[in-house]
Amino acid sequence: MHDRLPDDADRTVISAHYAEIALKGKNRHLFLLRLRNNMMAQLRGEPVVAINHIESRLLLRLGDPAAALRAAAKLQRVPGIQNLSLAASVPRTGDDAGDLERAGAIAAETARREAGDARTFKVDTRRSDRAFPVPSPTISAQLGAAIVAATALPVDLHHPEFTVHVLVMKREILIFAQKLPGCGGLPVGSSGRVTVLMSGGIDSPVAAWMMMRRGCRPEFVHFYPGRSVAEADSDKIERLAAVLAGFAPQPLVLHLVPSYPYETRAVGVIEDAYDMVLFRRYMFKTAVRFARRENCQALIAGDSVGQVASQTLPNLAAITPDVRLPILRPLIGMDKLEITALSRRIGAYDISIEPHRDCCSIRSPRPVLNARPVHLLELSEKIGLEEAVNEAVLTSTKLRIGPHGRVEAGPDALTGQHPADRLEALGPPGLFQAVDLHAPAGGRGVDEVPVPDVDPHVRDPPPPVVEAEQIPHPQLVPRHVMPGAALLDRRPRQLHPHLLEDEPREPAAVEPLGRRAPEPVGRPEVLHGQPADLLPGRRAALACGLRSGLGVGRSLHRRPLGRLRHPRGMPPGPRTIRPLPLGPGRRLVAERRQLAAAVRGAAGHEQQGAG
């Protein structure tokens, strides 16, 4: 941030006070940097001289005092700012008496200009610089005398109608009268990205704005009736997105998704009572696809418990039982009056109440109140909901919305492309060109990792199988190419020799889930060409072939042979692997199973003898 202080001609300063950011610890500077950048983006085109962070506030210095009100109105739409003040700055010259005399003249002019119809006033002084020799009550009395002489207003220290604030800092004295309210919360972009289900009503824009106050950057998904964007009434949705884009430092993304992929499969198949809740399930499943593609970390919905029939607690639980992405509902405990008041505050109410033909308004007005998750899953399988979601994603339209409407995407703008969409652009089909980030500039190394052909229209392709010998450095491989048994993240790891064997190993016989595995055999002295003492802990368990049908990771948690441990006080030398004894409950179950097997075997011998 700038450290320069203005000269005597630069009298106008906007003091932006933050609240919640002050509670942060060692990462507070990251939030302040994000807030400063958002302020500069909002004030693009204004005569900003400098932004100083001084004593728990951001001081915005303007070169033109006439732009102060306009700049303050823009800063009121920046989340993270608690309140604003238009202040006059008096630089400290070292002559404390002279500085206070000039401050008294400016305080009198401020009171004469902004007091209005106030009948009483007081002066509130704070000394951030404790080294200033004059006490705060004395400063208030001296400046109050100047105000009384200029305005003839009486002083009321307990219930004043007008207050003049004085802030004494190390290098200047700030004088201001009014505090303009801000958005509060955290700066947009400091908490990640979210996907918002945007309707044409009052609730969803308010829900998006509340999450923006918590530092989230929203991306909107709107479902329209019809087959093409030309048939959609998207003008209202774009204007709502533009209202919310006024609170963001950059344009926001809006996805327009058709509803006909669901309707063509549900007509004549789904009962009217389940049409609404199943359509909401279609919307959530489609929004999850966009959230994963755009790297969003949560879904946002404008649901409020009991507000409409589809938002009962059983229905809210039944619609998304298999959605693993967090679903946040900021309005869940608010009534319609509170939501409407917030909609008026952000300026979206007049647009939200305009007539609009949305997908939910054409559904059955009497949905089921107590839907069951199992039944909705069966209906989803019956109509092929996953195919409808795939078709909806492929036929969607992506727009970028700024405060003044649509914004044309530039070559470096956010495109939200999935990595699978860029395979063909980066290299021939079947090859992914990965750039070595550690190569010197101008001659970056490029490796081509062969992968199976990926359909660019499938957003979540299954991870392809790659041989362990073909795995280069982890920073050169896209995440969807990395096999889970070899590399789980971007940190380089060494593969164990037994994972690089050419000949497949026969895994140990393990009974299905729910049955006890056969008794363990004795400890082998050599495991896959290496002594057992070189394979401690989990590697030893892997080398012993303790695998189930669900993969290596699951078998260790299921413990088919009991927990493996090393005995304490073990002398140096080859390590032993000894299973823990079964507990009394498991031992009783095992004995009962053995007895049942013996009875079945005896019965089988008797039948053979009779035959």
Coordinates of C-alpha atoms in Angstrom, one line a residue:
M1 CA 0.0 0.0 0.0
H2 CA 1.0 3.6 -0.6
D3 CA 2.8 5.4 2.2
R4 CA 2.6 8.9 0.8
L5 CA 0.6 11.5 2.7
P6 CA -1.2 14.2 0.7
D7 CA -0.3 17.9 0.9
D8 CA -2.6 20.6 2.3
A9 CA -4.7 20.7 -0.9
D10 CA -5.8 17.1 -0.5
R11 CA -8.4 17.6 2.1
T12 CA -10.9 14.8 1.4
V13 CA -10.3 11.4 2.8
I14 CA -12.6 8.4 3.0
S15 CA -12.1 6.3 6.1
A16 CA -13.2 2.7 5.6
H17 CA -13.5 0.8 8.8
Y18 CA -13.5 -3.0 8.8
A19 CA -14.8 -5.1 11.7
E20 CA -14.6 -8.9 11.2
I21 CA -11.3 -8.8 9.5
A22 CA -9.8 -7.4 12.8
L23 CA -10.6 -10.8 14.4
K24 CA -8.2 -12.6 12.0
G25 CA -4.8 -13.7 13.2
K26 CA -1.6 -14.2 11.2
N27 CA -3.5 -14.3 7.9
R28 CA -5.1 -10.9 8.4
H29 CA -2.9 -9.4 5.8
L30 CA -4.4 -11.7 3.1
F31 CA -7.9 -10.5 3.9
L32 CA -6.7 -6.8 3.9
L33 CA -5.0 -7.3 0.5
R34 CA -8.2 -8.9 -0.9
L35 CA -10.3 -6.0 0.5
R36 CA -7.9 -3.4 -1.0
N37 CA -7.9 -5.0 -4.4
N38 CA -11.8 -5.2 -4.3
M39 CA -11.9 -1.5 -3.4
M40 CA -9.6 -0.5 -6.3
A41 CA -11.7 -2.6 -8.7
Q42 CA -14.9 -0.9 -7.5
L43 CA -13.3 2.5 -7.8
R44 CA -12.0 2.0 -11.3
G45 CA -12.1 5.4 -13.1
E46 CA -12.2 7.5 -9.9
P47 CA -9.4 10.0 -8.9
V48 CA -7.8 7.8 -6.3
V49 CA -4.5 9.1 -5.1
A50 CA -3.6 6.5 -2.5
I51 CA -4.9 3.9 -0.1
N52 CA -3.2 3.8 3.3
H53 CA -3.8 1.1 6.0
I54 CA -3.4 3.1 9.2
E55 CA -4.4 2.0 12.6
S56 CA -7.1 -0.6 11.8
R57 CA -8.7 1.3 8.9
L58 CA -8.2 1.9 5.3
L59 CA -7.8 5.6 4.3
L60 CA -8.7 6.4 0.7
R61 CA -7.3 9.7 -0.5
L62 CA -8.9 11.4 -3.5
G63 CA -7.4 14.0 -5.8
D64 CA -10.8 15.6 -6.5
P65 CA -13.0 16.4 -3.4
A66 CA -16.1 16.5 -5.7
A67 CA -15.8 12.7 -6.3
A68 CA -16.0 11.9 -2.6
L69 CA -19.7 11.2 -2.4
R70 CA -19.6 9.1 -5.6
A71 CA -16.7 7.1 -4.4
A72 CA -18.3 6.5 -1.0
A73 CA -21.5 5.2 -2.7
K74 CA -19.4 2.7 -4.6
L75 CA -17.5 1.6 -1.5
Q76 CA -20.8 0.9 0.3
R77 CA -21.2 -2.1 -2.1
V78 CA -17.9 -3.7 -1.2
P79 CA -18.3 -6.6 1.3
G80 CA -15.8 -6.4 4.1
I81 CA -16.3 -2.7 4.9
Q82 CA -18.3 -2.1 8.0
N83 CA -18.8 1.7 7.7
L84 CA -17.5 4.7 5.8
S85 CA -16.8 8.3 6.8
L86 CA -16.0 11.3 4.7
A87 CA -13.2 12.9 6.6
A88 CA -11.1 16.0 6.4
S89 CA -7.4 15.6 7.1
V90 CA -5.3 18.0 9.1
P91 CA -1.6 17.1 8.8
R92 CA 0.4 17.3 12.0
T93 CA 3.2 19.8 11.8
G94 CA 4.7 19.4 15.3
D95 CA 2.9 22.5 16.6
D96 CA 0.1 20.9 18.6
A97 CA -1.7 24.2 19.5
G98 CA -1.7 25.3 15.8
D99 CA -2.9 21.8 14.6
L100 CA -5.8 21.9 17.1
E101 CA -6.7 25.5 16.0
R102 CA -6.9 24.4 12.4
A103 CA -8.8 21.3 13.4
G104 CA -11.3 23.5 15.2
A105 CA -11.9 25.6 12.1
I106 CA -12.5 22.5 10.0
A107 CA -14.8 21.0 12.7
A108 CA -16.9 24.2 12.8
E109 CA -17.2 24.1 9.0
T110 CA -18.2 20.4 9.1
A111 CA -20.9 21.1 11.7
R112 CA -22.3 24.1 9.8
R113 CA -22.5 22.0 6.6
E114 CA -23.8 18.7 7.9
A115 CA -25.7 19.4 11.1
G116 CA -29.0 20.1 9.3
D117 CA -32.0 20.3 11.7
A118 CA -30.0 19.0 14.7
R119 CA -30.6 20.8 17.9
T120 CA -27.7 19.4 20.0
F121 CA -24.3 18.1 19.3
K122 CA -21.2 16.7 20.9
V123 CA -17.5 16.1 20.0
D124 CA -16.2 12.5 20.3
T125 CA -12.4 12.4 20.3
R126 CA -10.1 9.3 20.1
R127 CA -6.4 9.4 20.3
S128 CA -4.8 6.5 18.4
D129 CA -1.5 8.3 19.0
R130 CA -1.1 8.1 22.8
A131 CA 2.0 10.3 22.6
F132 CA -0.2 13.3 21.7
P133 CA 0.2 15.6 24.7
V134 CA -3.3 17.0 24.8
P135 CA -5.9 14.7 26.5
S136 CA -9.0 13.7 24.6
P137 CA -11.5 15.6 26.8
T138 CA -9.5 18.8 26.3
I139 CA -9.5 18.3 22.5
S140 CA -13.3 17.8 22.6
A141 CA -13.8 20.9 24.7
Q142 CA -11.6 23.1 22.4
L143 CA -13.2 21.9 19.2
G144 CA -16.7 22.1 20.8
A145 CA -16.1 25.7 21.7
A146 CA -15.2 26.4 18.0
I147 CA -18.4 24.7 16.9
V148 CA -20.6 26.6 19.4
A149 CA -19.1 29.9 18.2
A150 CA -19.9 29.0 14.6
T151 CA -23.4 27.4 14.9
A152 CA -24.7 28.4 18.4
L153 CA -25.8 24.8 19.0
P154 CA -26.0 23.6 22.6
V155 CA -23.9 20.7 23.8
D156 CA -25.5 17.4 24.9
L157 CA -23.0 14.7 25.9
H158 CA -25.6 12.0 26.6
H159 CA -28.2 12.2 23.8
P160 CA -26.8 14.3 21.0
E161 CA -28.6 14.7 17.7
F162 CA -25.3 15.4 15.9
T163 CA -21.8 14.1 16.6
V164 CA -18.5 15.3 15.3
H165 CA -15.8 12.6 15.4
V166 CA -12.1 13.4 15.8
L167 CA -9.4 10.9 15.3
V168 CA -5.8 11.9 16.3
M169 CA -3.2 9.7 14.6
K170 CA 0.5 9.9 14.4
R171 CA 0.8 12.0 11.3
E172 CA -2.6 13.6 10.9
I173 CA -5.9 14.5 12.5
L174 CA -9.1 13.2 10.9
I175 CA -12.5 15.0 11.4
F176 CA -15.7 13.5 10.2
A177 CA -19.4 13.7 11.1
Q178 CA -21.4 10.9 9.5
K179 CA -20.8 7.2 9.3
L180 CA -22.3 5.5 6.2
P181 CA -23.1 1.8 6.6
G182 CA -21.3 -0.7 4.5
C183 CA -21.9 -4.4 3.7
G184 CA -19.8 -5.8 6.5
G185 CA -18.6 -9.4 6.4
L186 CA -15.6 -10.5 4.5
P187 CA -14.2 -9.5 1.1
V188 CA -15.5 -11.4 -2.0
G189 CA -13.1 -14.1 -3.1
S190 CA -11.6 -14.7 0.3
S191 CA -13.7 -17.8 1.1
G192 CA -13.8 -19.6 -2.3
R193 CA -16.3 -20.1 -5.1
V194 CA -19.9 -21.4 -4.8
T195 CA -22.7 -22.3 -7.3
V196 CA -26.0 -20.6 -6.7
L197 CA -29.3 -21.9 -8.0
M198 CA -30.8 -18.7 -9.3
S199 CA -34.6 -18.4 -9.9
G200 CA -36.5 -15.3 -10.9
G201 CA -37.9 -14.7 -7.4
I202 CA -36.9 -12.9 -4.2
D203 CA -35.1 -15.6 -2.3
S204 CA -32.2 -16.7 -4.4
P205 CA -30.6 -13.3 -5.1
V206 CA -30.7 -12.6 -1.3
A207 CA -29.1 -16.0 -0.6
A208 CA -26.4 -15.2 -3.1
W209 CA -25.7 -11.8 -1.6
M210 CA -25.5 -13.2 1.9
M211 CA -22.9 -15.7 0.8
M212 CA -21.0 -12.9 -1.0
R213 CA -20.9 -11.1 2.4
R214 CA -19.1 -14.2 3.8
G215 CA -16.4 -13.9 1.1
C216 CA -17.8 -16.3 -1.5
R217 CA -17.7 -15.6 -5.2
P218 CA -20.9 -16.9 -6.7
E219 CA -21.6 -18.5 -10.1
F220 CA -25.3 -18.8 -11.1
V221 CA -27.2 -21.6 -12.6
H222 CA -30.7 -20.8 -14.0
F223 CA -33.2 -23.3 -15.5
Y224 CA -35.5 -22.0 -18.2
P225 CA -38.5 -23.6 -19.9
G226 CA -38.0 -24.4 -23.6
R227 CA -35.3 -25.8 -25.8
S228 CA -33.1 -22.8 -26.7
V229 CA -32.0 -19.6 -25.1
A230 CA -34.1 -17.7 -27.6
E231 CA -37.2 -19.2 -26.0
A232 CA -36.1 -18.3 -22.5
D233 CA -37.0 -15.1 -20.7
S234 CA -33.5 -14.5 -19.5
D235 CA -33.5 -10.7 -19.5
K236 CA -34.8 -10.6 -15.9
I237 CA -32.3 -13.2 -14.7
E238 CA -29.4 -11.2 -16.3
R239 CA -30.6 -8.0 -14.6
L240 CA -30.7 -9.8 -11.2
A241 CA -27.2 -11.2 -11.8
A242 CA -26.1 -7.6 -12.8
V243 CA -27.4 -6.3 -9.5
L244 CA -25.2 -8.9 -7.6
A245 CA -22.3 -8.2 -9.9
G246 CA -22.3 -4.7 -8.5
F247 CA -21.0 -6.2 -5.2
A248 CA -18.2 -8.2 -6.9
P249 CA -14.8 -7.0 -8.1
Q250 CA -15.3 -8.7 -11.5
P251 CA -18.1 -10.0 -13.7
L252 CA -20.0 -13.1 -12.6
V253 CA -20.8 -16.3 -14.5
L254 CA -24.4 -17.2 -15.4
H255 CA -25.3 -20.6 -16.8
L256 CA -28.6 -20.9 -18.6
V257 CA -29.8 -24.5 -18.6
P258 CA -32.9 -25.9 -20.3
S259 CA -35.5 -27.9 -18.5
Y260 CA -36.7 -30.0 -21.5
P261 CA -34.2 -32.9 -20.9
Y262 CA -36.1 -33.6 -17.7
E263 CA -39.6 -32.8 -19.0
T264 CA -39.3 -35.1 -22.1
R265 CA -38.5 -38.0 -19.8
A266 CA -40.9 -37.2 -17.0
V267 CA -44.1 -36.6 -19.0
G268 CA -46.5 -39.5 -18.6
V269 CA -44.2 -41.3 -16.2
I270 CA -44.0 -39.2 -13.0
E271 CA -47.1 -38.5 -11.0
D272 CA -48.0 -34.8 -10.5
A273 CA -47.4 -35.1 -6.7
Y274 CA -43.7 -36.0 -7.3
D275 CA -43.1 -33.8 -10.3
M276 CA -41.9 -30.8 -8.3
V277 CA -39.6 -32.6 -5.9
L278 CA -38.1 -34.7 -8.7
F279 CA -37.5 -31.6 -10.8
R280 CA -35.7 -30.0 -7.9
R281 CA -33.5 -33.1 -7.7
Y282 CA -32.8 -32.6 -11.4
M283 CA -31.7 -29.0 -10.7
F284 CA -29.4 -30.0 -7.9
K285 CA -27.8 -32.8 -9.8
T286 CA -27.2 -30.5 -12.7
A287 CA -25.8 -27.7 -10.5
V288 CA -23.4 -30.2 -9.0
R289 CA -22.0 -30.9 -12.4
F290 CA -21.4 -27.2 -13.0
A291 CA -19.9 -26.8 -9.5
R292 CA -17.3 -29.5 -10.1
R293 CA -16.5 -28.2 -13.6
E294 CA -16.1 -24.6 -12.3
N295 CA -14.1 -25.7 -9.2
C296 CA -16.8 -24.5 -6.8
Q297 CA -16.9 -25.8 -3.3
A298 CA -20.6 -25.7 -2.3
L299 CA -24.1 -25.2 -3.6
I300 CA -26.3 -22.3 -2.5
A301 CA -30.1 -22.5 -2.5
G302 CA -32.7 -20.0 -1.3
D303 CA -34.8 -22.5 0.6
S304 CA -36.6 -21.5 3.8
V305 CA -38.2 -24.2 5.9
G306 CA -41.9 -24.5 5.3
Q307 CA -42.1 -21.5 3.0
V308 CA -43.6 -23.6 0.2
A309 CA -44.7 -27.3 0.0
S310 CA -41.5 -28.5 -1.7
Q311 CA -39.4 -27.0 1.1
T312 CA -40.6 -29.2 4.0
L313 CA -37.9 -30.9 6.0
P314 CA -38.7 -34.4 4.6
N315 CA -38.5 -33.0 1.0
L316 CA -35.3 -31.1 1.6
A317 CA -33.7 -34.3 2.9
A318 CA -35.2 -36.6 0.1
I319 CA -34.1 -34.4 -2.8
T320 CA -30.3 -34.7 -2.4
P321 CA -29.5 -37.8 -0.4
D322 CA -26.6 -38.7 -2.7
V323 CA -25.1 -35.2 -3.3
R324 CA -21.8 -35.0 -1.6
L325 CA -21.1 -31.4 -2.2
P326 CA -22.1 -29.2 0.7
I327 CA -25.5 -27.5 0.2
L328 CA -25.8 -24.2 2.1
R329 CA -29.2 -22.5 2.7
P330 CA -28.5 -19.0 4.1
L331 CA -32.3 -18.2 4.4
I332 CA -33.3 -21.5 6.1
G333 CA -34.6 -19.8 9.3
M334 CA -35.8 -16.4 7.9
D335 CA -39.4 -15.5 7.1
K336 CA -40.6 -13.7 4.0
L337 CA -40.6 -10.2 5.6
E338 CA -37.0 -10.5 6.5
I339 CA -36.0 -11.8 3.1
T340 CA -38.0 -9.0 1.4
A341 CA -36.3 -6.3 3.5
L342 CA -32.9 -7.6 2.5
S343 CA -34.0 -7.7 -1.2
R344 CA -34.9 -4.1 -1.0
R345 CA -31.6 -3.2 0.6
I346 CA -29.5 -4.7 -2.2
G347 CA -31.8 -3.3 -4.9
A348 CA -33.1 -6.5 -6.3
Y349 CA -36.7 -6.4 -5.1
D350 CA -38.2 -4.3 -8.0
I351 CA -36.7 -6.7 -10.5
S352 CA -37.7 -9.9 -8.5
I353 CA -41.4 -9.0 -8.4
E354 CA -41.7 -8.6 -12.2
P355 CA -43.8 -11.3 -14.0
H356 CA -41.6 -14.2 -15.1
R357 CA -42.3 -17.6 -16.5
D358 CA -40.0 -19.9 -14.7
C359 CA -39.8 -23.7 -14.5
C360 CA -41.2 -24.0 -11.0
S361 CA -44.3 -22.0 -11.7
I362 CA -45.5 -24.5 -14.3
R363 CA -45.1 -27.5 -12.1
S364 CA -47.9 -29.1 -10.0
P365 CA -49.1 -26.7 -7.3
R366 CA -49.7 -29.6 -4.8
P367 CA -46.5 -31.6 -4.4
V368 CA -46.0 -34.4 -1.9
L369 CA -45.1 -33.1 1.6
N370 CA -43.2 -36.2 2.9
A371 CA -41.2 -37.6 0.0
R372 CA -38.9 -40.6 0.8
P373 CA -35.4 -40.7 -0.5
V374 CA -35.6 -44.3 -1.7
H375 CA -38.7 -43.6 -3.8
L376 CA -37.1 -40.5 -5.4
L377 CA -34.0 -42.6 -6.3
E378 CA -36.2 -45.3 -7.9
L379 CA -38.0 -42.6 -9.9
S380 CA -34.6 -41.1 -11.0
E381 CA -33.6 -44.5 -12.3
K382 CA -36.9 -45.0 -14.0
I383 CA -36.7 -41.9 -16.1
G384 CA -32.9 -41.9 -16.6
L385 CA -32.2 -38.7 -14.6
E386 CA -28.4 -39.0 -15.2
E387 CA -28.9 -39.0 -18.9
A388 CA -31.1 -35.9 -18.5
V389 CA -28.4 -34.2 -16.5
N390 CA -25.7 -35.0 -19.2
E391 CA -28.0 -33.6 -21.9
A392 CA -28.7 -30.4 -19.8
V393 CA -25.0 -29.7 -19.3
L394 CA -24.2 -30.1 -23.0
T395 CA -27.0 -27.8 -24.1
S396 CA -26.4 -25.1 -21.5
T397 CA -25.3 -21.5 -22.4
K398 CA -22.6 -19.6 -20.4
L399 CA -22.7 -15.8 -20.0
R400 CA -20.6 -13.3 -18.1
I401 CA -22.6 -10.6 -16.4
G402 CA -21.2 -7.3 -15.2
P403 CA -22.9 -4.5 -13.3
H404 CA -24.2 -3.1 -16.7
G405 CA -25.2 -6.4 -18.3
R406 CA -23.4 -8.9 -20.5
V407 CA -19.7 -8.8 -20.8
E408 CA -17.8 -10.3 -23.8
A409 CA -15.3 -12.9 -22.7
G410 CA -11.7 -12.0 -23.7
P411 CA -8.9 -14.4 -24.5
D412 CA -7.7 -14.4 -20.9
A413 CA -11.1 -14.2 -19.2
L414 CA -12.5 -16.9 -17.0
T415 CA -13.9 -19.6 -19.3
G416 CA -14.6 -22.2 -16.7
Q417 CA -13.4 -24.9 -19.1
H418 CA -12.9 -28.4 -17.7
P419 CA -9.5 -29.9 -18.3
A420 CA -11.1 -32.5 -20.5
D421 CA -12.3 -29.7 -22.9
R422 CA -8.7 -28.6 -23.4
L423 CA -7.2 -31.9 -24.4
E424 CA -7.8 -31.4 -28.1
A425 CA -6.5 -27.8 -28.0
L426 CA -3.3 -28.8 -26.2
G427 CA -2.3 -31.7 -28.4
P428 CA -3.4 -34.5 -30.7
P429 CA -6.2 -36.8 -29.5
G430 CA -5.0 -39.2 -26.9
L431 CA -2.1 -37.0 -25.8
F432 CA -2.0 -34.5 -22.9
Q433 CA 0.8 -32.0 -23.2
A434 CA 1.9 -31.1 -19.7
V435 CA 4.3 -28.2 -19.1
D436 CA 7.2 -28.5 -16.7
L437 CA 6.8 -25.6 -14.3
H438 CA 10.4 -25.9 -13.1
A439 CA 11.9 -25.5 -16.6
P440 CA 13.7 -22.2 -17.4
A441 CA 11.6 -19.5 -19.1
G442 CA 11.7 -19.6 -22.9
G443 CA 12.5 -23.3 -23.1
R444 CA 9.9 -25.1 -20.9
G445 CA 10.1 -28.8 -21.2
V446 CA 7.0 -30.6 -22.5
D447 CA 6.1 -34.2 -21.8
E448 CA 3.4 -36.1 -23.6
V449 CA 1.6 -38.6 -21.4
P450 CA -0.4 -41.2 -23.3
V451 CA -3.9 -41.5 -21.9
P452 CA -7.1 -43.0 -23.4
D453 CA -9.3 -40.9 -25.6
V454 CA -11.6 -38.8 -23.4
D455 CA -15.0 -37.6 -24.6
P456 CA -14.9 -33.8 -24.0
H457 CA -18.6 -33.7 -23.5
V458 CA -18.4 -36.0 -20.4
R459 CA -17.6 -33.7 -17.5
D460 CA -16.7 -36.4 -15.0
P461 CA -14.9 -39.2 -16.9
P462 CA -13.7 -42.2 -15.0
P463 CA -10.0 -42.2 -14.1
P464 CA -8.1 -44.1 -16.8
V465 CA -5.7 -46.9 -15.9
V466 CA -2.1 -46.0 -16.3
E467 CA 0.8 -48.3 -15.8
A468 CA 3.1 -47.4 -12.9
E469 CA 6.2 -47.3 -15.2
Q470 CA 4.5 -44.6 -17.3
I471 CA 4.0 -42.1 -14.4
P472 CA 6.3 -39.1 -14.7
H473 CA 6.8 -36.4 -12.2
P474 CA 3.5 -35.7 -10.5
Q475 CA 3.5 -32.0 -11.5
L476 CA 3.5 -33.1 -15.2
V477 CA 0.3 -35.2 -14.9
P478 CA -3.3 -34.0 -14.8
R479 CA -5.2 -35.1 -11.7
H480 CA -7.6 -37.2 -13.6
V481 CA -4.8 -39.3 -15.0
M482 CA -3.1 -40.1 -11.7
P483 CA -3.9 -43.6 -10.4
G484 CA -5.0 -43.6 -6.8
A485 CA -2.7 -46.4 -5.6
A486 CA 0.4 -44.6 -6.8
L487 CA 0.0 -40.8 -6.4
L488 CA -2.7 -39.3 -4.3
D489 CA -1.6 -35.7 -4.5
R490 CA 1.0 -33.5 -6.1
R491 CA 3.8 -34.4 -3.7
P492 CA 6.3 -36.8 -5.2
R493 CA 6.2 -40.3 -3.7
Q494 CA 8.3 -43.4 -4.3
L495 CA 6.5 -46.5 -5.4
H496 CA 7.4 -49.7 -3.6
P497 CA 9.1 -52.3 -5.7
H498 CA 6.3 -54.8 -5.3
L499 CA 4.0 -52.4 -7.0
L500 CA 6.2 -52.4 -10.1
E501 CA 6.2 -56.1 -10.7
D502 CA 5.6 -57.4 -14.2
E503 CA 3.9 -60.6 -13.1
P504 CA 0.5 -60.3 -11.4
R505 CA 0.4 -61.6 -7.8
E506 CA -2.3 -63.8 -6.5
P507 CA -4.1 -62.0 -3.6
A508 CA -4.8 -63.9 -0.5
A509 CA -8.2 -65.5 -0.3
V510 CA -10.6 -63.2 1.6
E511 CA -14.2 -63.9 2.3
P512 CA -16.9 -61.4 1.3
L513 CA -17.8 -58.5 3.5
G514 CA -19.5 -59.6 6.7
R515 CA -17.6 -62.9 7.0
R516 CA -14.5 -63.8 8.9
A517 CA -11.5 -64.4 6.8
P518 CA -9.5 -67.7 7.3
E519 CA -7.0 -68.0 10.0
P520 CA -3.7 -66.2 9.1
V521 CA -0.7 -68.2 8.1
G522 CA 2.7 -67.9 9.7
R523 CA 4.9 -64.9 9.0
P524 CA 6.9 -65.3 5.7
E525 CA 10.6 -64.7 5.9
V526 CA 10.8 -63.1 2.4
L527 CA 8.1 -61.0 0.8
H528 CA 8.3 -60.5 -3.0
G529 CA 12.0 -60.7 -3.0
Q530 CA 12.7 -58.6 0.1
P531 CA 13.2 -59.4 3.7
A532 CA 10.1 -58.9 5.9
D533 CA 12.0 -56.5 8.1
L534 CA 12.2 -54.0 5.3
L535 CA 8.4 -53.8 5.0
P536 CA 7.1 -52.3 8.3
G537 CA 3.5 -51.5 9.1
R538 CA 1.1 -50.9 6.3
R539 CA 3.5 -51.9 3.6
A540 CA 3.9 -55.3 5.2
A541 CA 0.1 -55.6 5.2
L542 CA 0.0 -54.7 1.5
A543 CA 2.8 -57.1 0.7
C544 CA 1.0 -60.0 2.4
G545 CA -1.8 -59.6 -0.1
L546 CA -4.4 -58.4 2.4
R547 CA -6.6 -57.0 -0.3
S548 CA -10.4 -57.1 -0.7
G549 CA -12.6 -56.6 -3.7
L550 CA -12.9 -52.9 -2.8
G551 CA -9.2 -52.1 -3.2
V552 CA -6.1 -51.6 -1.1
G553 CA -7.4 -48.6 0.9
R554 CA -10.6 -50.4 2.1
S555 CA -8.9 -53.6 3.1
L556 CA -6.8 -51.9 5.7
H557 CA -9.9 -50.4 7.3
R558 CA -11.9 -53.6 7.2
R559 CA -9.0 -55.6 8.8
P560 CA -10.0 -59.0 7.5
L561 CA -7.2 -60.6 9.5
G562 CA -7.4 -58.4 12.6
R563 CA -5.1 -55.4 13.3
L564 CA -1.4 -56.0 12.5
R565 CA 1.1 -54.8 15.1
H566 CA 4.7 -55.3 16.1
P567 CA 5.2 -56.6 19.6
R568 CA 6.8 -54.2 22.1
G569 CA 10.3 -54.8 23.2
M570 CA 11.1 -56.5 19.9
P571 CA 14.8 -57.3 19.7
P572 CA 16.7 -56.1 16.6
G573 CA 16.4 -58.4 13.6
P574 CA 13.6 -59.5 11.3
R575 CA 10.3 -58.1 12.4
T576 CA 7.3 -60.3 13.1
I577 CA 3.7 -59.6 12.1
R578 CA 1.2 -61.0 14.6
P579 CA -2.5 -60.5 14.4
L580 CA -4.4 -59.4 17.5
P581 CA -6.6 -62.1 19.1
L582 CA -10.3 -62.0 18.4
G583 CA -12.5 -60.4 21.1
P584 CA -15.0 -62.5 23.0
G585 CA -17.9 -61.4 20.8
R586 CA -16.1 -62.3 17.5
R587 CA -14.8 -65.5 19.0
L588 CA -18.3 -66.6 19.9
V589 CA -19.5 -65.8 16.4
A590 CA -16.6 -67.7 14.9
E591 CA -17.4 -70.7 17.1
R592 CA -21.0 -70.7 16.1
R593 CA -20.1 -70.5 12.4
Q594 CA -17.7 -73.4 12.8
L595 CA -20.4 -75.4 14.5
A596 CA -22.9 -74.6 11.8
A597 CA -20.4 -75.6 9.1
A598 CA -19.8 -78.9 10.9
V599 CA -23.5 -79.6 11.1
R600 CA -24.0 -78.9 7.4
G601 CA -21.0 -81.1 6.6
A602 CA -22.4 -84.0 8.6
A603 CA -25.8 -83.6 7.0
G604 CA -24.2 -83.7 3.6
H605 CA -22.4 -87.0 4.4
E606 CA -25.6 -88.6 5.5
Q607 CA -27.4 -87.6 2.3
Q608 CA -24.5 -89.1 0.3
G609 CA -24.7 -92.3 2.3
A610 CA -28.4 -92.6 1.8
G611 CA -28.0 -92.0 -1.9

